Short mmCIF file of C-alpha atoms in Angstrom, two decimals:
data_model
loop_
_atom_site.label_atom_id
_atom_site.label_comp_id
_atom_site.label_asym_id
_atom_site.label_seq_id
_atom_site.Cartn_x
_atom_site.Cartn_y
_atom_site.Cartn_z
CA MET A 1 -26.83 37.57 117.58
CA LEU A 2 -24.90 38.81 114.56
CA LEU A 3 -22.94 35.99 112.94
CA THR A 4 -19.95 37.87 111.58
CA TYR A 5 -17.98 36.30 108.74
CA VAL A 6 -14.53 37.72 107.98
CA ASP A 7 -12.10 37.42 105.07
CA GLU A 8 -9.26 39.45 103.58
CA SER A 9 -8.16 40.52 100.10
CA TYR A 10 -4.85 42.22 99.38
CA THR A 11 -2.15 43.25 96.95
CA ASP A 12 1.44 44.33 97.51
CA ARG A 13 0.10 47.80 98.32
CA TRP A 14 -3.46 47.42 99.63
CA TYR A 15 -4.75 45.25 102.46
CA TRP A 16 -8.50 44.94 103.04
CA ILE A 17 -10.54 42.85 105.45
CA GLY A 18 -14.30 42.59 105.19
CA ALA A 19 -16.94 41.48 107.68
CA LEU A 20 -20.38 40.18 106.71
CA LEU A 21 -22.75 40.65 109.66
CA VAL A 22 -25.63 38.19 109.36
CA PRO A 23 -28.56 38.11 111.81
CA GLU A 24 -28.99 34.56 113.05
CA ALA A 25 -32.40 34.20 111.39
CA VAL A 26 -30.83 35.05 108.01
CA ALA A 27 -27.88 32.65 108.12
CA ILE A 28 -29.63 29.53 106.84
CA PRO A 29 -31.77 31.25 104.15
CA LEU A 30 -28.72 33.08 102.79
CA SER A 31 -26.62 29.91 102.78
CA THR A 32 -29.45 28.14 100.94
CA ALA A 33 -29.69 30.95 98.39
CA LEU A 34 -25.95 30.68 97.67
CA ASP A 35 -26.28 26.90 97.35
CA GLU A 36 -29.00 27.53 94.77
CA VAL A 37 -26.66 29.81 92.83
CA MET A 38 -24.19 26.93 92.65
CA THR A 39 -26.89 24.41 91.76
CA ASP A 40 -27.86 26.61 88.79
CA ALA A 41 -24.18 27.00 87.83
CA ALA A 42 -23.67 23.24 87.99
CA LYS A 43 -26.62 22.65 85.65
CA ALA A 44 -25.55 25.36 83.22
CA TYR A 45 -21.78 24.83 83.12
CA GLY A 46 -21.19 21.29 84.35
CA ILE A 47 -19.15 22.15 87.42
CA ASP A 48 -19.44 20.53 90.84
CA ARG A 49 -22.22 22.27 92.77
CA ALA A 50 -20.04 21.95 95.89
CA ALA A 51 -17.38 24.15 94.25
CA GLU A 52 -16.31 27.22 96.16
CA LEU A 53 -17.60 30.68 95.33
CA HIS A 54 -14.18 32.28 95.53
CA GLY A 55 -13.59 35.80 94.23
CA TYR A 56 -10.10 35.31 92.82
CA ASP A 57 -10.92 31.98 91.20
CA LEU A 58 -14.10 33.32 89.61
CA PHE A 59 -12.33 36.43 88.37
CA GLN A 60 -9.28 34.63 86.99
CA GLY A 61 -10.93 31.37 85.90
CA ARG A 62 -8.97 29.13 88.28
CA THR A 63 -9.59 25.76 90.00
CA ALA A 64 -13.20 24.60 89.44
CA TRP A 65 -13.87 27.64 87.23
CA ALA A 66 -11.01 27.08 84.79
CA ARG A 67 -13.21 25.92 81.90
CA VAL A 68 -16.12 28.26 82.52
CA PRO A 69 -16.29 31.20 80.05
CA PRO A 70 -15.77 34.73 81.41
CA ARG A 71 -19.36 35.85 80.79
CA ALA A 72 -20.64 32.82 82.67
CA ARG A 73 -18.31 33.49 85.61
CA ILE A 74 -19.48 37.10 85.72
CA ALA A 75 -23.09 35.91 85.75
CA VAL A 76 -22.41 33.56 88.67
CA TYR A 77 -20.58 36.29 90.59
CA ASN A 78 -23.47 38.69 90.00
CA ALA A 79 -26.05 36.10 91.04
CA ALA A 80 -24.19 35.46 94.30
CA LEU A 81 -23.99 39.18 95.09
CA LYS A 82 -27.69 39.60 94.34
CA ALA A 83 -28.42 36.74 96.73
CA VAL A 84 -26.44 38.46 99.46
CA GLY A 85 -28.12 41.80 98.74
CA THR A 86 -31.57 40.27 99.11
CA TYR A 87 -31.14 39.79 102.86
CA ASP A 88 -30.86 42.07 105.86
CA VAL A 89 -27.08 41.92 106.19
CA THR A 90 -24.37 44.51 106.72
CA VAL A 91 -20.85 44.56 105.35
CA ILE A 92 -18.07 46.55 107.01
CA LEU A 93 -14.72 46.84 105.25
CA ARG A 94 -11.45 48.17 106.59
CA GLY A 95 -8.28 48.67 104.63
CA VAL A 96 -4.85 50.24 104.66
CA ASP A 97 -2.28 51.48 102.19
CA ARG A 98 0.57 49.16 103.18
CA HIS A 99 3.23 51.48 101.76
CA GLY A 100 1.82 54.39 103.74
CA LEU A 101 1.63 52.25 106.86
CA THR A 102 5.31 51.34 106.53
CA ARG A 103 6.38 54.93 105.84
CA ARG A 104 4.50 56.27 108.83
CA TYR A 105 4.95 53.55 111.43
CA GLY A 106 7.74 51.29 110.19
CA LEU A 107 7.39 47.51 110.18
CA THR A 108 6.26 47.22 113.79
CA ARG A 109 2.90 45.54 113.08
CA PRO A 110 1.73 43.39 110.17
CA ALA A 111 -0.97 44.93 107.98
CA HIS A 112 -3.35 42.04 108.76
CA GLU A 113 -3.11 42.68 112.49
CA VAL A 114 -3.63 46.42 112.11
CA VAL A 115 -6.62 46.12 109.78
CA LEU A 116 -8.23 43.30 111.76
CA SER A 117 -8.06 45.34 114.97
CA HIS A 118 -9.80 48.25 113.24
CA LEU A 119 -12.39 45.94 111.70
CA LEU A 120 -13.19 44.42 115.10
CA GLU A 121 -13.61 47.96 116.48
CA ARG A 122 -16.26 48.65 113.86
CA VAL A 123 -17.98 45.31 114.33
CA ASP A 124 -18.11 45.86 118.07
CA GLY A 125 -19.43 49.41 117.66
CA TYR A 126 -22.06 48.33 115.14
CA ALA A 127 -23.22 45.50 117.40
CA ALA A 128 -23.50 47.96 120.30
CA MET A 129 -25.53 50.33 118.14
CA ARG A 130 -27.89 47.45 117.31
CA ASP A 131 -27.90 46.21 120.94
CA GLU A 132 -26.65 42.85 119.65
CA LEU A 133 -23.76 40.49 120.28
CA ALA A 134 -21.42 39.36 117.52
CA LEU A 135 -19.80 35.96 116.98
CA VAL A 136 -16.83 36.17 114.59
CA ILE A 137 -16.08 33.36 112.12
CA ALA A 138 -13.06 34.01 109.89
CA ASP A 139 -11.43 32.24 106.99
CA GLU A 140 -8.48 30.13 108.11
CA VAL A 141 -5.24 32.10 108.54
CA ASP A 142 -1.74 31.49 109.83
CA ASN A 143 -1.26 31.59 113.59
CA PRO A 144 -4.92 31.71 114.73
CA ALA A 145 -3.82 31.47 118.37
CA ARG A 146 -2.20 34.91 118.08
CA HIS A 147 -5.40 36.47 116.77
CA ARG A 148 -7.40 34.91 119.58
CA SER A 149 -4.89 36.27 122.06
CA ASP A 150 -5.18 39.73 120.47
CA LEU A 151 -8.97 39.64 120.92
CA THR A 152 -8.55 38.85 124.60
CA ARG A 153 -6.18 41.80 124.94
CA TYR A 154 -8.54 44.12 123.07
CA ARG A 155 -11.26 43.34 125.60
CA VAL A 156 -9.05 44.44 128.49
CA ASP A 157 -6.73 47.10 127.05
CA GLY A 158 -8.57 48.28 123.95
CA THR A 159 -7.56 48.05 120.33
CA GLY A 160 -4.90 50.76 120.48
CA GLY A 161 -4.48 53.95 118.47
CA TYR A 162 -6.22 57.21 119.15
CA ARG A 163 -9.68 55.64 118.68
CA SER A 164 -8.97 52.67 120.92
CA ARG A 165 -12.05 50.68 121.90
CA ARG A 166 -12.49 47.96 124.49
CA LEU A 167 -14.42 45.22 122.76
CA SER A 168 -17.49 44.21 124.74
CA ARG A 169 -19.97 42.94 122.13
CA ILE A 170 -17.87 40.20 120.49
CA VAL A 171 -18.62 36.96 122.32
CA ASP A 172 -16.47 33.88 122.92
CA THR A 173 -13.31 33.88 120.80
CA LEU A 174 -12.38 34.16 117.13
CA HIS A 175 -13.49 31.08 115.22
CA PHE A 176 -11.76 29.96 112.02
CA ALA A 177 -13.34 27.87 109.27
CA PRO A 178 -12.11 26.69 105.87
CA SER A 179 -13.78 28.82 103.21
CA HIS A 180 -14.68 25.81 101.05
CA ALA A 181 -16.93 24.56 103.86
CA SER A 182 -18.85 27.80 104.50
CA ARG A 183 -21.00 29.61 101.95
CA LEU A 184 -21.09 32.66 104.24
CA VAL A 185 -17.30 32.89 104.43
CA GLN A 186 -17.41 32.62 100.63
CA ALA A 187 -19.95 35.45 100.52
CA VAL A 188 -17.70 37.87 102.38
CA ASP A 189 -14.77 36.77 100.20
CA LEU A 190 -16.75 37.71 97.07
CA VAL A 191 -17.65 41.13 98.45
CA THR A 192 -14.18 41.92 99.82
CA PHE A 193 -12.36 40.77 96.69
CA LEU A 194 -14.61 42.80 94.39
CA PHE A 195 -14.31 45.85 96.61
CA ARG A 196 -10.53 45.59 96.75
CA ARG A 197 -10.33 45.25 92.96
CA MET A 198 -12.32 48.45 92.50
CA ALA A 199 -11.07 50.47 95.45
CA SER A 200 -7.41 49.96 94.55
CA GLY A 201 -7.89 50.28 90.80
CA ALA A 202 -6.87 53.43 88.94
CA GLY A 203 -9.76 55.84 89.18
CA ALA A 204 -12.24 53.14 90.13
CA ASP A 205 -15.35 54.11 92.07
CA PRO A 206 -17.05 51.13 93.76
CA ARG A 207 -20.24 53.13 94.31
CA GLU A 208 -20.79 53.46 90.57
CA ALA A 209 -19.56 49.99 89.64
CA THR A 210 -22.05 48.15 91.86
CA THR A 211 -25.28 50.12 91.66
CA ASN A 212 -27.13 47.04 90.41
CA THR A 213 -26.88 45.46 93.85
CA ARG A 214 -27.09 48.69 95.90
CA LEU A 215 -23.81 47.86 97.59
CA TRP A 216 -21.96 50.87 98.84
CA SER A 217 -23.75 53.37 101.07
CA TRP A 218 -20.94 55.07 102.96
CA VAL A 219 -17.25 55.76 102.56
CA GLU A 220 -14.49 57.56 104.39
CA PRO A 221 -11.54 57.81 101.97
CA ARG A 222 -8.55 58.39 104.26
CA ARG A 223 -5.42 56.43 105.19
CA TYR A 224 -7.50 53.81 106.96
CA HIS A 225 -10.56 53.23 104.83
CA SER A 226 -13.97 52.14 106.09
CA TRP A 227 -16.99 51.18 104.07
CA CYS A 228 -20.35 50.07 105.36
CA TRP A 229 -22.87 48.27 103.15
CA HIS A 230 -26.49 47.72 104.16
CA PRO A 231 -28.26 46.67 100.96
CA ALA A 232 -31.59 45.20 102.08
CA GLY A 233 -34.50 47.31 100.94
CA GLY A 234 -32.18 49.94 99.55
CA ARG A 235 -31.87 51.59 102.98
CA ARG A 236 -28.93 53.90 103.57
CA THR A 237 -26.85 54.02 106.72
CA LYS A 238 -24.43 56.56 108.15
CA GLY A 239 -21.83 53.83 108.58
CA PRO A 240 -20.35 52.50 111.82
CA PRO A 241 -20.74 54.70 114.90
CA GLU A 242 -17.09 55.72 114.83
CA SER A 243 -15.31 57.06 111.78
CA GLY A 244 -11.78 55.89 111.07
CA PRO A 245 -8.64 57.98 111.41
#
């Protein structure tokens, strides 16, 4: 079983959703490793060790991180990413240029719905390639009932578009959890936020910016963007079995 944690990061122009696919045997050790990052941060900087590892807050020095110096916040962020990169996990990211989406298709579908459907395609395809099932746990969002209904429809009718896929490897329904209560939801938030910052920045190249944690192994830079990360052991992958449009 692949426990698949999902979170989004976006600007007025770019909308990204990331999935952290965690083999069931890895879930507790990785959660423990992230708890240890926060235990060390609490000792060093006097913050609550139950504080959330949240990308925006760490980057901007907000909430629990407001009085922590920038270098210290960078060190905590880096330690959390190194913890994630130690384990046999995979990250799949999907994103869209919201302006391009509007120009091409109008305002018929929200960016979140479009990107989530494409992300679930890739998760389903990756799980099939691994001969695994995937259980999806996402950060809390508005109208979760609609997203659950969409998943049911994707199983029967496919995800739509010219690479439509009927989802057969995602079990049960979509589960939603508050990020402050899940270190693994926090982990995918950290990865997705950092990726979005670099991928949408002027001239930024995430592959060069994150070589210390061997993050990015595959990219398809088109209108719908897909990245696949498989850091453990430095192994490279070809990405999900289907490339995006």
